[in-house]
Short mmCIF file of C-alpha atoms in Angstrom, two decimals:
data_model
loop_
_atom_site.label_atom_id
_atom_site.label_comp_id
_atom_site.label_asym_id
_atom_site.label_seq_id
_atom_site.Cartn_x
_atom_site.Cartn_y
_atom_site.Cartn_z
CA MET A 1 -33.71 -52.17 -13.81
CA ARG A 2 -32.70 -48.32 -14.80
CA GLN A 3 -34.72 -45.79 -12.68
CA SER A 4 -36.10 -42.96 -14.85
CA SER A 5 -36.84 -40.47 -11.76
CA SER A 6 -36.00 -36.80 -12.11
CA PHE A 7 -33.68 -37.57 -8.94
CA THR A 8 -32.01 -40.04 -11.03
CA ALA A 9 -31.30 -38.27 -14.08
CA GLY A 10 -29.62 -35.19 -11.64
CA LEU A 11 -27.82 -37.56 -9.47
CA LEU A 12 -26.41 -39.09 -13.18
CA SER A 13 -25.37 -35.53 -14.30
CA ILE A 14 -23.76 -34.79 -11.24
CA VAL A 15 -21.14 -37.88 -10.95
CA SER A 16 -20.74 -36.98 -14.67
CA LEU A 17 -19.97 -34.10 -14.34
CA ALA A 18 -17.42 -34.51 -11.16
CA SER A 19 -15.44 -36.61 -13.33
CA LEU A 20 -14.78 -34.43 -16.22
CA THR A 21 -10.62 -33.93 -16.92
CA GLN A 22 -9.33 -30.58 -16.05
CA ALA A 23 -8.66 -30.67 -20.52
CA GLU A 24 -12.59 -30.73 -20.59
CA LEU A 25 -13.28 -28.39 -17.82
CA GLY A 26 -10.90 -25.83 -19.39
CA LYS A 27 -12.66 -26.05 -23.08
CA ILE A 28 -16.40 -27.33 -22.83
CA GLN A 29 -18.93 -25.38 -20.85
CA TRP A 30 -21.20 -27.42 -19.76
CA LYS A 31 -24.72 -26.44 -19.14
CA GLY A 32 -26.35 -29.10 -17.56
CA LEU A 33 -29.34 -31.65 -18.56
CA CYS A 34 -30.53 -30.53 -21.93
CA ASP A 35 -34.10 -30.57 -21.47
CA PRO A 36 -34.71 -29.94 -17.31
CA THR A 37 -38.66 -32.10 -17.84
CA ASN A 38 -36.71 -34.61 -18.55
CA ALA A 39 -37.80 -35.29 -21.90
CA THR A 40 -34.24 -36.45 -23.22
CA GLY A 41 -33.66 -38.38 -20.39
CA PRO A 42 -30.33 -37.48 -18.60
CA MET A 43 -28.39 -36.14 -21.66
CA ILE A 44 -25.95 -33.33 -20.82
CA CYS A 45 -25.93 -30.18 -23.10
CA GLY A 46 -23.10 -28.05 -23.73
CA THR A 47 -20.79 -26.16 -26.19
CA LEU A 48 -17.13 -25.93 -27.73
CA ASP A 49 -15.41 -23.40 -29.27
CA VAL A 50 -13.38 -24.60 -32.07
CA PRO A 51 -11.86 -22.56 -35.13
CA LEU A 52 -14.38 -21.73 -38.04
CA ASP A 53 -11.96 -22.37 -40.46
CA TYR A 54 -9.45 -25.10 -40.46
CA THR A 55 -7.90 -23.42 -43.69
CA ASP A 56 -7.55 -20.32 -42.34
CA SER A 57 -4.03 -20.13 -40.08
CA GLU A 58 -3.87 -16.57 -39.47
CA SER A 59 -7.73 -16.49 -38.32
CA ASN A 60 -8.88 -16.19 -34.77
CA LYS A 61 -12.61 -16.28 -35.68
CA THR A 62 -13.87 -19.61 -33.49
CA LEU A 63 -17.76 -21.78 -33.97
CA THR A 64 -19.83 -23.24 -31.06
CA LEU A 65 -20.52 -26.43 -30.98
CA ASP A 66 -23.57 -27.89 -29.20
CA ILE A 67 -22.10 -30.79 -27.82
CA ALA A 68 -24.29 -33.85 -25.87
CA LYS A 69 -23.55 -36.50 -23.29
CA TRP A 70 -25.62 -39.51 -22.41
CA PRO A 71 -24.16 -40.01 -19.15
CA ALA A 72 -22.73 -44.06 -18.64
CA THR A 73 -24.85 -45.75 -15.54
CA LYS A 74 -22.45 -48.08 -14.47
CA THR A 75 -18.90 -47.79 -12.96
CA PRO A 76 -16.20 -48.21 -14.07
CA ALA A 77 -16.69 -45.65 -16.02
CA ALA A 78 -14.60 -46.44 -19.81
CA GLU A 79 -13.49 -43.80 -22.63
CA PRO A 80 -16.10 -42.15 -24.10
CA ILE A 81 -18.26 -43.50 -27.43
CA PHE A 82 -18.95 -40.68 -30.16
CA PHE A 83 -21.77 -41.40 -32.34
CA ASN A 84 -22.76 -39.91 -35.89
CA PHE A 85 -26.27 -40.65 -36.90
CA GLY A 86 -25.70 -39.69 -40.61
CA GLY A 87 -27.77 -38.04 -42.65
CA PRO A 88 -25.95 -35.58 -43.74
CA GLY A 89 -27.70 -32.60 -41.72
CA VAL A 90 -28.92 -35.04 -38.86
CA SER A 91 -29.53 -33.32 -35.40
CA SER A 92 -27.28 -35.55 -33.35
CA PHE A 93 -29.53 -34.02 -30.15
CA GLU A 94 -32.49 -35.61 -31.95
CA GLY A 95 -30.80 -38.69 -32.46
CA LEU A 96 -29.02 -39.13 -28.86
CA GLY A 97 -31.89 -37.99 -27.11
CA LEU A 98 -33.67 -40.48 -28.69
CA TYR A 99 -31.97 -43.67 -28.86
CA GLY A 100 -29.18 -42.90 -25.92
CA GLU A 101 -31.15 -45.50 -23.45
CA GLU A 102 -31.61 -48.22 -25.96
CA PHE A 103 -26.86 -47.68 -26.49
CA GLN A 104 -26.55 -47.83 -23.31
CA THR A 105 -27.83 -51.00 -22.97
CA ILE A 106 -26.38 -52.19 -26.13
CA LEU A 107 -23.03 -51.16 -25.33
CA GLY A 108 -23.62 -52.21 -21.65
CA GLY A 109 -23.84 -48.92 -19.86
CA HIS A 110 -20.01 -48.13 -19.03
CA ASN A 111 -19.44 -45.55 -21.71
CA ASP A 112 -20.55 -41.75 -22.06
CA LEU A 113 -22.13 -41.28 -24.90
CA ILE A 114 -21.30 -38.60 -27.14
CA SER A 115 -22.47 -36.19 -30.07
CA PHE A 116 -22.75 -33.09 -31.57
CA ASN A 117 -25.16 -31.34 -33.80
CA PRO A 118 -22.69 -30.91 -37.53
CA ARG A 119 -22.42 -27.74 -39.20
CA GLY A 120 -25.36 -26.87 -40.94
CA VAL A 121 -27.65 -28.00 -37.76
CA GLY A 122 -29.07 -26.44 -35.25
CA ASN A 123 -27.43 -23.51 -34.29
CA THR A 124 -23.97 -24.32 -35.51
CA ILE A 125 -23.74 -22.55 -39.06
CA PRO A 126 -27.34 -23.21 -39.52
CA PHE A 127 -28.14 -23.94 -43.45
CA SER A 128 -31.42 -23.33 -45.12
CA CYS A 129 -32.07 -22.30 -48.63
CA TYR A 130 -35.94 -20.90 -48.15
CA SER A 131 -36.72 -18.17 -45.26
CA ASN A 132 -40.09 -20.00 -44.73
CA ASP A 133 -42.01 -22.67 -45.63
CA SER A 134 -44.74 -21.43 -48.35
CA SER A 135 -41.20 -21.09 -50.68
CA ARG A 136 -40.45 -24.23 -49.84
CA GLU A 137 -43.30 -25.86 -50.61
CA LEU A 138 -43.84 -23.68 -53.93
CA ALA A 139 -40.17 -24.81 -54.71
CA SER A 140 -40.76 -28.54 -54.23
CA LEU A 141 -43.57 -28.20 -56.36
CA GLN A 142 -41.97 -27.44 -59.39
CA ALA A 143 -40.16 -30.37 -60.65
CA PRO A 144 -41.30 -34.36 -59.96
CA GLN A 145 -39.19 -36.06 -57.35
CA ASP A 146 -37.78 -38.45 -59.85
CA GLY A 147 -36.56 -38.47 -63.26
CA ARG A 148 -38.88 -41.65 -64.86
CA ALA A 149 -41.81 -39.63 -63.93
CA SER A 150 -42.32 -38.09 -67.48
CA ASN A 151 -40.45 -37.86 -70.61
CA THR A 152 -40.16 -33.91 -69.32
CA ALA A 153 -39.20 -34.68 -65.84
CA ARG A 154 -35.28 -34.83 -66.35
CA ALA A 155 -35.43 -31.11 -68.13
CA GLU A 156 -37.88 -29.61 -65.36
CA ILE A 157 -35.64 -31.00 -62.37
CA TRP A 158 -32.38 -29.06 -63.77
CA ALA A 159 -34.48 -26.25 -64.64
CA GLN A 160 -35.61 -26.66 -60.75
CA GLY A 161 -32.03 -27.35 -59.89
CA THR A 162 -30.72 -24.17 -61.21
CA ASN A 163 -33.34 -22.13 -58.98
CA TYR A 164 -32.55 -24.72 -55.76
CA ALA A 165 -28.38 -23.56 -56.09
CA GLN A 166 -28.73 -20.17 -56.39
CA ALA A 167 -31.78 -19.64 -53.62
CA CYS A 168 -29.15 -22.34 -51.63
CA TYR A 169 -26.47 -19.27 -52.14
CA ALA A 170 -28.61 -16.64 -51.88
CA GLN A 171 -29.60 -17.60 -47.69
CA ASN A 172 -26.18 -19.00 -47.08
CA GLY A 173 -23.50 -17.43 -49.34
CA GLU A 174 -19.66 -18.34 -48.37
CA ASN A 175 -20.67 -19.82 -45.10
CA GLY A 176 -21.77 -22.61 -47.19
CA SER A 177 -17.59 -23.79 -47.58
CA LEU A 178 -17.48 -24.39 -44.45
CA ILE A 179 -19.72 -27.47 -43.72
CA GLY A 180 -18.38 -30.37 -45.38
CA THR A 181 -16.44 -33.60 -43.99
CA SER A 182 -13.12 -32.94 -43.77
CA PHE A 183 -13.65 -30.32 -41.46
CA ALA A 184 -16.59 -32.64 -39.58
CA ALA A 185 -13.60 -34.67 -38.99
CA ARG A 186 -11.96 -32.19 -37.56
CA ASP A 187 -14.40 -31.06 -35.33
CA THR A 188 -14.92 -34.13 -34.06
CA ILE A 189 -10.73 -34.61 -32.72
CA GLN A 190 -11.26 -31.04 -31.72
CA VAL A 191 -14.29 -32.78 -29.55
CA LEU A 192 -12.13 -34.96 -28.46
CA ASP A 193 -9.08 -33.63 -27.37
CA ALA A 194 -11.42 -31.49 -25.16
CA LEU A 195 -12.95 -34.42 -23.57
CA ARG A 196 -9.30 -36.36 -23.34
CA GLY A 197 -6.23 -34.72 -24.37
CA LYS A 198 -4.37 -34.70 -27.69
CA ASP A 199 -3.07 -38.09 -27.28
CA ALA A 200 -6.34 -39.56 -26.76
CA LEU A 201 -7.59 -42.05 -29.30
CA LEU A 202 -11.41 -42.15 -30.75
CA ASN A 203 -13.79 -44.64 -30.37
CA TYR A 204 -16.67 -43.57 -32.83
CA TRP A 205 -19.53 -45.70 -34.01
CA GLY A 206 -20.71 -44.11 -37.51
CA ILE A 207 -24.01 -44.48 -38.76
CA SER A 208 -25.03 -44.36 -42.48
CA TYR A 209 -23.31 -41.15 -44.00
CA GLY A 210 -21.33 -41.29 -39.96
CA THR A 211 -19.16 -44.29 -42.26
CA THR A 212 -18.25 -41.20 -44.14
CA VAL A 213 -17.14 -39.17 -41.74
CA GLY A 214 -15.51 -42.34 -39.91
CA ALA A 215 -13.66 -43.36 -43.00
CA VAL A 216 -12.39 -39.40 -43.48
CA MET A 217 -11.25 -38.74 -40.34
CA ALA A 218 -9.24 -43.00 -40.31
CA ALA A 219 -7.72 -41.34 -43.25
CA MET A 220 -7.01 -37.50 -41.90
CA PHE A 221 -5.73 -38.88 -38.31
CA PRO A 222 -5.38 -42.71 -38.89
CA GLU A 223 -3.17 -42.16 -35.02
CA ARG A 224 -5.49 -40.89 -33.10
CA MET A 225 -8.55 -43.79 -34.58
CA GLY A 226 -9.65 -46.03 -31.22
CA TYR A 227 -12.18 -48.69 -31.75
CA LEU A 228 -14.05 -47.13 -35.07
CA ALA A 229 -17.97 -49.24 -35.86
CA LEU A 230 -18.93 -48.09 -38.78
CA ASP A 231 -22.55 -49.54 -39.97
CA GLY A 232 -23.90 -48.72 -43.20
CA VAL A 233 -21.18 -47.60 -45.28
CA ASP A 234 -22.18 -45.02 -47.34
CA ASN A 235 -19.33 -45.97 -50.05
CA PRO A 236 -16.71 -43.04 -49.31
CA THR A 237 -14.82 -43.39 -52.57
CA GLU A 238 -17.97 -42.72 -54.70
CA TYR A 239 -19.64 -39.94 -52.13
CA MET A 240 -16.48 -38.03 -52.06
CA SER A 241 -15.58 -38.33 -56.62
CA GLY A 242 -19.62 -36.86 -56.93
CA PHE A 243 -21.97 -39.79 -57.60
CA ASN A 244 -22.53 -42.95 -56.11
CA ALA A 245 -24.32 -45.24 -58.03
CA GLN A 246 -23.36 -48.07 -56.07
CA ALA A 247 -25.98 -46.71 -53.52
CA VAL A 248 -29.32 -47.96 -54.51
CA VAL A 249 -27.63 -51.42 -55.99
CA ASP A 250 -29.97 -53.73 -53.63
CA VAL A 251 -33.60 -51.92 -53.62
CA ASP A 252 -34.94 -54.12 -55.43
CA ALA A 253 -33.97 -57.28 -53.40
CA VAL A 254 -35.47 -55.57 -50.62
CA LEU A 255 -38.55 -54.79 -52.29
CA LYS A 256 -38.65 -58.77 -53.22
CA GLY A 257 -37.79 -59.57 -49.24
CA PHE A 258 -40.99 -57.02 -48.56
CA CYS A 259 -42.82 -59.37 -50.71
CA SER A 260 -41.29 -62.60 -49.82
CA GLY A 261 -42.66 -61.31 -45.81
CA CYS A 262 -45.89 -60.60 -46.90
CA PHE A 263 -46.78 -63.94 -47.83
CA ASP A 264 -44.99 -65.32 -44.92
CA ALA A 265 -47.60 -63.22 -42.92
CA PRO A 266 -50.84 -62.98 -44.49
CA ASP A 267 -52.18 -62.11 -41.46
CA LEU A 268 -50.57 -58.98 -41.42
CA CYS A 269 -50.40 -57.86 -45.20
CA PRO A 270 -53.61 -57.73 -46.54
CA LEU A 271 -51.93 -57.82 -50.40
CA ALA A 272 -51.20 -61.66 -49.27
CA LYS A 273 -54.75 -62.04 -49.49
CA ILE A 274 -55.27 -60.91 -53.51
CA TYR A 275 -52.12 -61.84 -55.00
CA SER A 276 -50.96 -65.89 -55.79
CA SER A 277 -47.63 -65.21 -54.59
CA ALA A 278 -44.20 -63.24 -53.91
CA ALA A 279 -43.51 -62.87 -57.07
CA ASN A 280 -46.69 -61.78 -58.30
CA LEU A 281 -47.52 -59.32 -55.60
CA GLU A 282 -44.02 -58.25 -57.35
CA ALA A 283 -44.88 -57.36 -60.60
CA ALA A 284 -48.35 -55.80 -59.38
CA ILE A 285 -46.59 -52.85 -57.63
CA TYR A 286 -44.30 -52.03 -60.53
CA VAL A 287 -47.16 -52.49 -62.84
CA MET A 288 -49.29 -50.43 -59.97
CA LEU A 289 -46.43 -47.83 -60.36
CA ASP A 290 -46.40 -47.38 -64.12
CA GLU A 291 -50.37 -47.09 -64.36
CA LEU A 292 -49.87 -44.07 -61.36
CA LYS A 293 -47.71 -42.24 -64.29
CA PHE A 294 -50.60 -41.78 -66.68
CA ASN A 295 -53.76 -41.73 -63.93
CA PRO A 296 -52.77 -40.30 -61.13
CA ILE A 297 -55.38 -40.72 -58.10
CA PRO A 298 -57.56 -37.35 -57.95
CA ILE A 299 -58.62 -36.78 -54.09
CA PRO A 300 -61.36 -34.13 -54.35
CA SER A 301 -62.05 -33.85 -50.89
CA ILE A 302 -59.12 -31.71 -50.28
CA GLY A 303 -58.27 -31.25 -54.08
CA GLY A 304 -54.82 -32.92 -54.55
CA ILE A 305 -53.79 -36.01 -56.22
CA VAL A 306 -51.94 -38.73 -55.42
CA THR A 307 -49.08 -39.69 -58.38
CA TYR A 308 -46.02 -41.94 -59.40
CA SER A 309 -43.81 -39.72 -57.33
CA ASP A 310 -45.26 -40.24 -54.19
CA ILE A 311 -46.05 -43.37 -54.11
CA LYS A 312 -42.74 -44.99 -55.26
CA ALA A 313 -41.11 -42.45 -53.26
CA THR A 314 -42.72 -43.99 -50.18
CA ILE A 315 -42.17 -46.97 -51.14
CA TYR A 316 -38.80 -46.63 -51.26
CA GLU A 317 -38.59 -44.82 -47.45
CA ALA A 318 -40.60 -47.46 -46.19
CA LEU A 319 -37.65 -50.07 -47.26
CA TYR A 320 -35.18 -48.86 -44.79
CA ALA A 321 -37.09 -49.68 -42.08
CA PRO A 322 -39.03 -53.22 -41.92
CA SER A 323 -41.17 -52.83 -38.62
CA SER A 324 -43.02 -50.31 -40.84
CA TRP A 325 -43.78 -52.80 -43.60
CA PRO A 326 -47.40 -53.83 -41.94
CA LEU A 327 -48.33 -49.89 -42.94
CA THR A 328 -46.85 -50.41 -46.28
CA SER A 329 -49.04 -52.99 -47.35
CA GLU A 330 -51.78 -51.32 -46.15
CA LEU A 331 -50.97 -47.85 -47.87
CA ILE A 332 -49.98 -50.48 -51.01
CA TYR A 333 -53.29 -51.94 -51.23
CA ASN A 334 -55.26 -48.49 -50.56
CA VAL A 335 -53.37 -47.38 -53.77
CA LEU A 336 -54.35 -50.35 -56.06
CA VAL A 337 -58.18 -49.92 -55.27
CA ARG A 338 -58.07 -46.37 -55.69
CA ASN A 339 -59.47 -45.81 -52.12
CA ALA A 340 -59.46 -41.76 -52.20
CA THR A 341 -61.15 -41.92 -48.74
CA VAL A 342 -58.03 -43.70 -46.83
CA LEU A 343 -55.12 -41.62 -49.01
CA GLY A 344 -57.13 -38.24 -48.50
CA SER A 345 -56.89 -38.26 -45.09
CA SER A 346 -54.71 -35.58 -43.58
CA GLU A 347 -51.92 -38.08 -41.89
CA VAL A 348 -51.26 -40.20 -44.92
CA TYR A 349 -51.41 -37.60 -47.85
CA SER A 350 -49.71 -35.38 -45.52
CA THR A 351 -46.76 -38.30 -45.05
CA ILE A 352 -47.26 -39.30 -48.81
CA LYS A 353 -46.87 -36.00 -50.33
CA SER A 354 -43.67 -35.79 -47.86
CA TYR A 355 -41.52 -37.83 -49.90
CA GLY A 356 -43.08 -37.24 -52.81
CA LEU A 357 -42.45 -34.03 -53.36
CA SER A 358 -39.41 -32.63 -55.84
CA ALA A 359 -36.16 -32.98 -53.68
CA SER A 360 -38.11 -33.87 -50.65
CA LEU A 361 -37.89 -30.16 -49.69
CA THR A 362 -40.08 -30.40 -46.12
CA SER A 363 -37.91 -28.82 -44.11
CA SER A 364 -34.53 -26.94 -43.97
CA SER A 365 -32.78 -30.33 -42.58
CA LYS A 366 -33.63 -31.55 -46.21
CA GLU A 367 -31.64 -28.96 -47.45
CA VAL A 368 -28.65 -29.43 -44.89
CA GLY A 369 -27.82 -32.67 -46.21
CA THR A 370 -27.46 -31.81 -49.90
CA GLY A 371 -25.38 -28.06 -48.89
CA ILE A 372 -22.67 -30.89 -47.15
CA ARG A 373 -22.83 -33.32 -50.48
CA CYS A 374 -22.63 -30.75 -52.75
CA SER A 375 -20.09 -28.42 -51.36
CA ASP A 376 -17.98 -32.10 -50.23
CA ARG A 377 -18.75 -33.08 -54.48
CA ALA A 378 -17.63 -29.88 -55.85
CA GLN A 379 -17.62 -30.18 -59.19
CA SER A 380 -19.66 -28.38 -61.87
CA ALA A 381 -21.22 -30.00 -65.01
CA SER A 382 -24.28 -29.58 -67.83
CA MET A 383 -26.91 -31.44 -68.01
CA SER A 384 -25.47 -33.55 -70.43
CA ASP A 385 -22.55 -34.68 -68.20
CA VAL A 386 -25.45 -35.40 -65.55
CA LEU A 387 -27.75 -37.72 -67.82
CA PRO A 388 -25.52 -40.64 -68.21
CA TYR A 389 -25.46 -41.19 -64.21
CA SER A 390 -28.96 -40.87 -63.50
CA LYS A 391 -29.49 -43.19 -65.98
CA ALA A 392 -27.20 -45.50 -64.57
CA ARG A 393 -28.81 -45.43 -61.79
CA ALA A 394 -32.04 -45.91 -63.03
CA ALA A 395 -30.66 -48.75 -64.62
CA LEU A 396 -30.02 -50.42 -61.29
CA SER A 397 -33.22 -50.22 -59.39
CA ARG A 398 -37.02 -49.88 -60.47
CA ILE A 399 -37.95 -48.35 -57.43
CA ALA A 400 -35.37 -46.00 -56.32
CA SER A 401 -35.16 -42.52 -57.25
CA ASP A 402 -32.08 -42.34 -60.26
CA GLY A 403 -30.66 -39.61 -58.41
CA ALA A 404 -31.14 -36.50 -60.46
CA ASN A 405 -32.76 -34.35 -58.42
CA GLY A 406 -29.47 -34.25 -56.02
CA ASP A 407 -26.94 -35.00 -58.99
CA MET A 408 -28.51 -31.64 -60.64
CA ARG A 409 -28.69 -29.65 -58.29
CA CYS A 410 -24.99 -30.67 -57.23
CA ALA A 411 -23.84 -29.66 -60.57
CA GLN A 412 -25.17 -25.96 -60.50
CA TRP A 413 -24.03 -25.43 -56.66
CA ASN A 414 -21.87 -22.08 -56.54
CA LYS A 415 -18.29 -22.50 -56.52
CA LYS A 416 -17.79 -20.24 -53.70
CA MET A 417 -20.26 -22.72 -51.58
CA TYR A 418 -17.51 -25.73 -52.58
CA ALA A 419 -15.97 -27.11 -49.15
CA LYS A 420 -12.74 -25.60 -48.33
CA GLU A 421 -10.98 -28.88 -47.37
CA ARG A 422 -11.60 -31.66 -48.81
CA TYR A 423 -10.28 -35.22 -48.73
CA THR A 424 -9.04 -36.66 -52.33
CA GLY A 425 -7.13 -39.32 -50.96
CA ASP A 426 -7.76 -42.97 -50.48
CA PHE A 427 -8.83 -45.19 -47.82
CA ASP A 428 -5.96 -47.79 -47.88
CA ILE A 429 -5.60 -47.52 -44.08
CA LYS A 430 -3.82 -48.90 -41.45
CA THR A 431 -5.27 -47.97 -37.77
CA PRO A 432 -3.95 -48.51 -34.34
CA HIS A 433 -7.03 -50.93 -33.81
CA PRO A 434 -8.80 -52.80 -36.87
CA VAL A 435 -11.95 -51.31 -37.43
CA LEU A 436 -15.51 -53.36 -37.18
CA VAL A 437 -17.59 -52.44 -40.48
CA LEU A 438 -21.48 -53.76 -40.05
CA SER A 439 -24.30 -54.03 -42.79
CA ASN A 440 -27.30 -56.04 -43.52
CA THR A 441 -27.34 -57.86 -46.56
CA TYR A 442 -29.85 -56.29 -48.33
CA ASP A 443 -29.60 -52.71 -47.02
CA PRO A 444 -31.59 -50.00 -50.10
CA SER A 445 -29.25 -46.88 -49.44
CA THR A 446 -25.79 -48.25 -48.05
CA PRO A 447 -25.75 -51.96 -49.74
CA LEU A 448 -23.37 -54.83 -48.92
CA ALA A 449 -20.61 -54.45 -51.69
CA ALA A 450 -20.10 -51.16 -50.29
CA ALA A 451 -18.96 -52.36 -47.03
CA LYS A 452 -17.05 -55.22 -48.41
CA ASN A 453 -15.30 -52.28 -50.45
CA LEU A 454 -14.44 -50.34 -47.52
CA SER A 455 -12.95 -52.92 -45.50
CA ALA A 456 -11.42 -54.75 -47.76
CA THR A 457 -9.05 -51.37 -47.88
CA MET A 458 -8.96 -50.89 -44.19
CA GLU A 459 -6.29 -53.20 -42.95
CA GLY A 460 -7.43 -55.68 -40.69
CA SER A 461 -10.89 -54.65 -40.88
CA VAL A 462 -13.12 -57.49 -40.01
CA LEU A 463 -17.24 -57.28 -42.18
CA LEU A 464 -20.01 -58.27 -40.33
CA GLU A 465 -22.68 -59.35 -42.17
CA GLN A 466 -26.28 -59.39 -40.74
CA ASN A 467 -28.51 -61.59 -42.25
CA GLY A 468 -31.26 -58.92 -42.65
CA TYR A 469 -33.09 -56.01 -44.51
CA GLY A 470 -33.37 -52.68 -44.02
CA HIS A 471 -31.00 -49.31 -43.62
CA THR A 472 -28.14 -50.47 -41.02
CA THR A 473 -28.11 -53.88 -38.69
CA LEU A 474 -30.16 -51.37 -36.01
CA SER A 475 -32.95 -51.75 -38.43
CA VAL A 476 -34.00 -55.23 -36.83
CA PRO A 477 -32.77 -56.85 -33.68
CA SER A 478 -30.00 -59.55 -33.31
CA LEU A 479 -29.20 -60.49 -30.57
CA CYS A 480 -25.79 -62.02 -32.24
CA THR A 481 -24.96 -58.19 -33.88
CA ALA A 482 -25.47 -56.54 -30.83
CA LYS A 483 -22.96 -58.69 -28.30
CA VAL A 484 -20.41 -58.39 -31.41
CA VAL A 485 -20.71 -54.57 -31.32
CA ARG A 486 -20.25 -54.79 -27.04
CA ALA A 487 -17.38 -56.67 -27.04
CA PHE A 488 -15.64 -54.49 -29.61
CA PHE A 489 -15.83 -51.31 -27.80
CA SER A 490 -15.42 -53.18 -24.62
CA ASN A 491 -11.95 -54.81 -25.96
CA GLY A 492 -11.41 -54.67 -29.40
CA THR A 493 -13.02 -57.92 -30.06
CA LEU A 494 -13.64 -58.46 -33.56
CA PRO A 495 -16.26 -61.24 -35.28
CA ALA A 496 -14.14 -64.21 -36.93
CA GLU A 497 -13.97 -63.28 -40.52
CA GLY A 498 -17.09 -64.58 -42.47
CA THR A 499 -19.69 -64.43 -39.43
CA ILE A 500 -22.84 -63.93 -40.70
CA CYS A 501 -25.33 -62.42 -37.35
CA GLN A 502 -28.66 -63.70 -37.78
CA VAL A 503 -32.38 -61.57 -36.91
CA ASP A 504 -34.63 -62.72 -34.01
CA VAL A 505 -37.95 -61.16 -35.66
CA PRO A 506 -39.60 -62.04 -38.89
CA LEU A 507 -39.85 -59.44 -41.68
CA PHE A 508 -43.45 -58.91 -40.74
CA THR A 509 -44.60 -58.58 -36.90
CA ASN A 510 -46.62 -55.94 -35.08
CA LEU A 511 -45.03 -58.10 -32.18
CA THR A 512 -43.95 -56.63 -29.13
CA TYR A 513 -40.88 -57.10 -26.29
CA SER A 514 -43.26 -58.40 -24.11
CA ASP A 515 -44.38 -61.06 -27.25
CA VAL A 516 -41.68 -61.79 -28.14
CA TRP A 517 -39.98 -62.78 -25.19
CA PRO A 518 -39.38 -65.48 -24.06
CA LYS A 519 -42.12 -67.59 -25.64
CA ASN A 520 -41.92 -66.36 -29.53
CA PHE A 521 -37.78 -65.84 -29.64
CA LYS A 522 -36.13 -67.74 -32.28
CA ARG A 523 -33.27 -69.23 -30.02
CA GLY A 524 -32.38 -69.88 -26.45
CA VAL A 525 -31.44 -66.76 -24.17
CA GLU A 526 -28.99 -67.11 -21.98
CA SER A 527 -29.54 -64.65 -18.77
CA GLY A 528 -31.44 -61.38 -17.94
CA ASP A 529 -29.12 -59.58 -19.49
CA ASP A 530 -30.19 -60.95 -23.33
CA ALA A 531 -33.17 -59.87 -22.70
CA ARG A 532 -32.74 -56.07 -21.34
CA LEU A 533 -30.58 -55.99 -24.74
CA LEU A 534 -33.69 -57.55 -26.84
CA LYS A 535 -35.78 -55.16 -25.61
CA ALA A 536 -33.89 -52.57 -26.83
CA LEU A 537 -33.00 -53.67 -29.75
CA MET A 538 -36.47 -53.64 -30.84
CA SER A 539 -37.13 -50.31 -29.62
CA ILE A 540 -34.93 -48.83 -31.85
CA PRO A 541 -36.75 -50.58 -35.10
CA GLY A 542 -40.02 -49.02 -33.60
CA LYS A 543 -38.47 -45.31 -33.09
CA MET A 544 -37.26 -45.66 -36.39
CA SER A 545 -40.30 -46.47 -38.26
CA ARG A 546 -42.41 -43.77 -36.95
CA ARG A 547 -38.80 -41.18 -37.16
CA ARG A 548 -36.16 -42.44 -39.39
CA LEU A 549 -32.80 -40.19 -38.60
CA TRP A 550 -29.99 -41.75 -40.82
#
């Protein structure tokens, strides 16, 4: 068992620093432990200067990347593995600090885990559209979150998008053109060069939007790809073309899974006590949402209201993480009975508003994601141009947003913030090692169809399907999947074509690791290592349900 004392953390950092290559010592400035109080474990922080603008060969301007490393815990040391936690615009320091210990357990402990904050995040060309939270909140109140909230909602969203795009340009200027996906791909190769030299191959685990960065890297630098695992495919072709309706194709199927899981575990789901079947519950949820359009719930104690957009967006967000489903069922129950006391409590009300406010303008981190997507999209459009896409997305899912917020903002993006480099080729790619593509059967954001599409274009790649619900295979524990991933990063071993891994806990559960191991585990556990793996796998969804990162 790995000790967690500060002495051990310090020893790990010394060992890791002593093993650095000359190239790394010459380029990456390692600062030591990211948090000396050990709040982020043994994670080491450093910086690396890279070109500010890869399209300007005459410029000597540089940008400083903030880099993080979770050191290997075992010897012999293997090649490092890079992580991109998605978003776009997610803090990699937050992701690696939150999940680093679990990822080391999954991978076996022999690799340094590397990540860096992408452009737009933290100190790396920070991107924000408002100077303070008051301005941000005021902007969020000008339009609903979903274009189906009323018959005027899309027009309001378009007008708000005008203001939003202008605010982003006013705050960021032409720096907005320096934060796109192609530059993120080039930054990753720069960090690899500094760590291992210009002949090194990249080992990379991309999650959600991180799969788009991975696919673009593989297309731009196919000869530099080592072992690439792409988990939860954010269809790169649709992403780069600008409108990704396919993203929501399985959302309603995930809601069906929520309803079925409720009736499989009635003690954890109060909704099972008031409906006769999963189908009746599903129908009741849609009726509830429609009623909220015309009859929102007043919260007199705080002068607030709970709206259609609030609850719809909150349910959609909850579909990402089945570990949150018992609490979500309680929320839906309290909406159905219109319990203003529970819904008006500070924690509940702030949570649902954080999802329901238009554009999810609840923090500057949300704006980074918009900035990257709109800069990558680089397409001006009129409202009439965008409406067919909103309607097409609405036709694919009743529970997901119609996408009008994002599409209408990007349609009005200032051209001076279009990404200076955009990959516009295809993804018919051959890499030195075949790629491992992973997907849940039912994912509310990155559907199995997207994974199949990408795998079909990447020569020799294999798709591993995990028979589960939620966003990315990490949202629900599966020893089968974890062992495939470890074998892949250990020696490039790929699963057989058509392999489907089963999950190891129910959809609705309040089981902890100690509850599951060993008496309630679905299948036999072969070793103590399996037990450690299961513990790590159960820890990740628990953290996701409290603080979703990707």
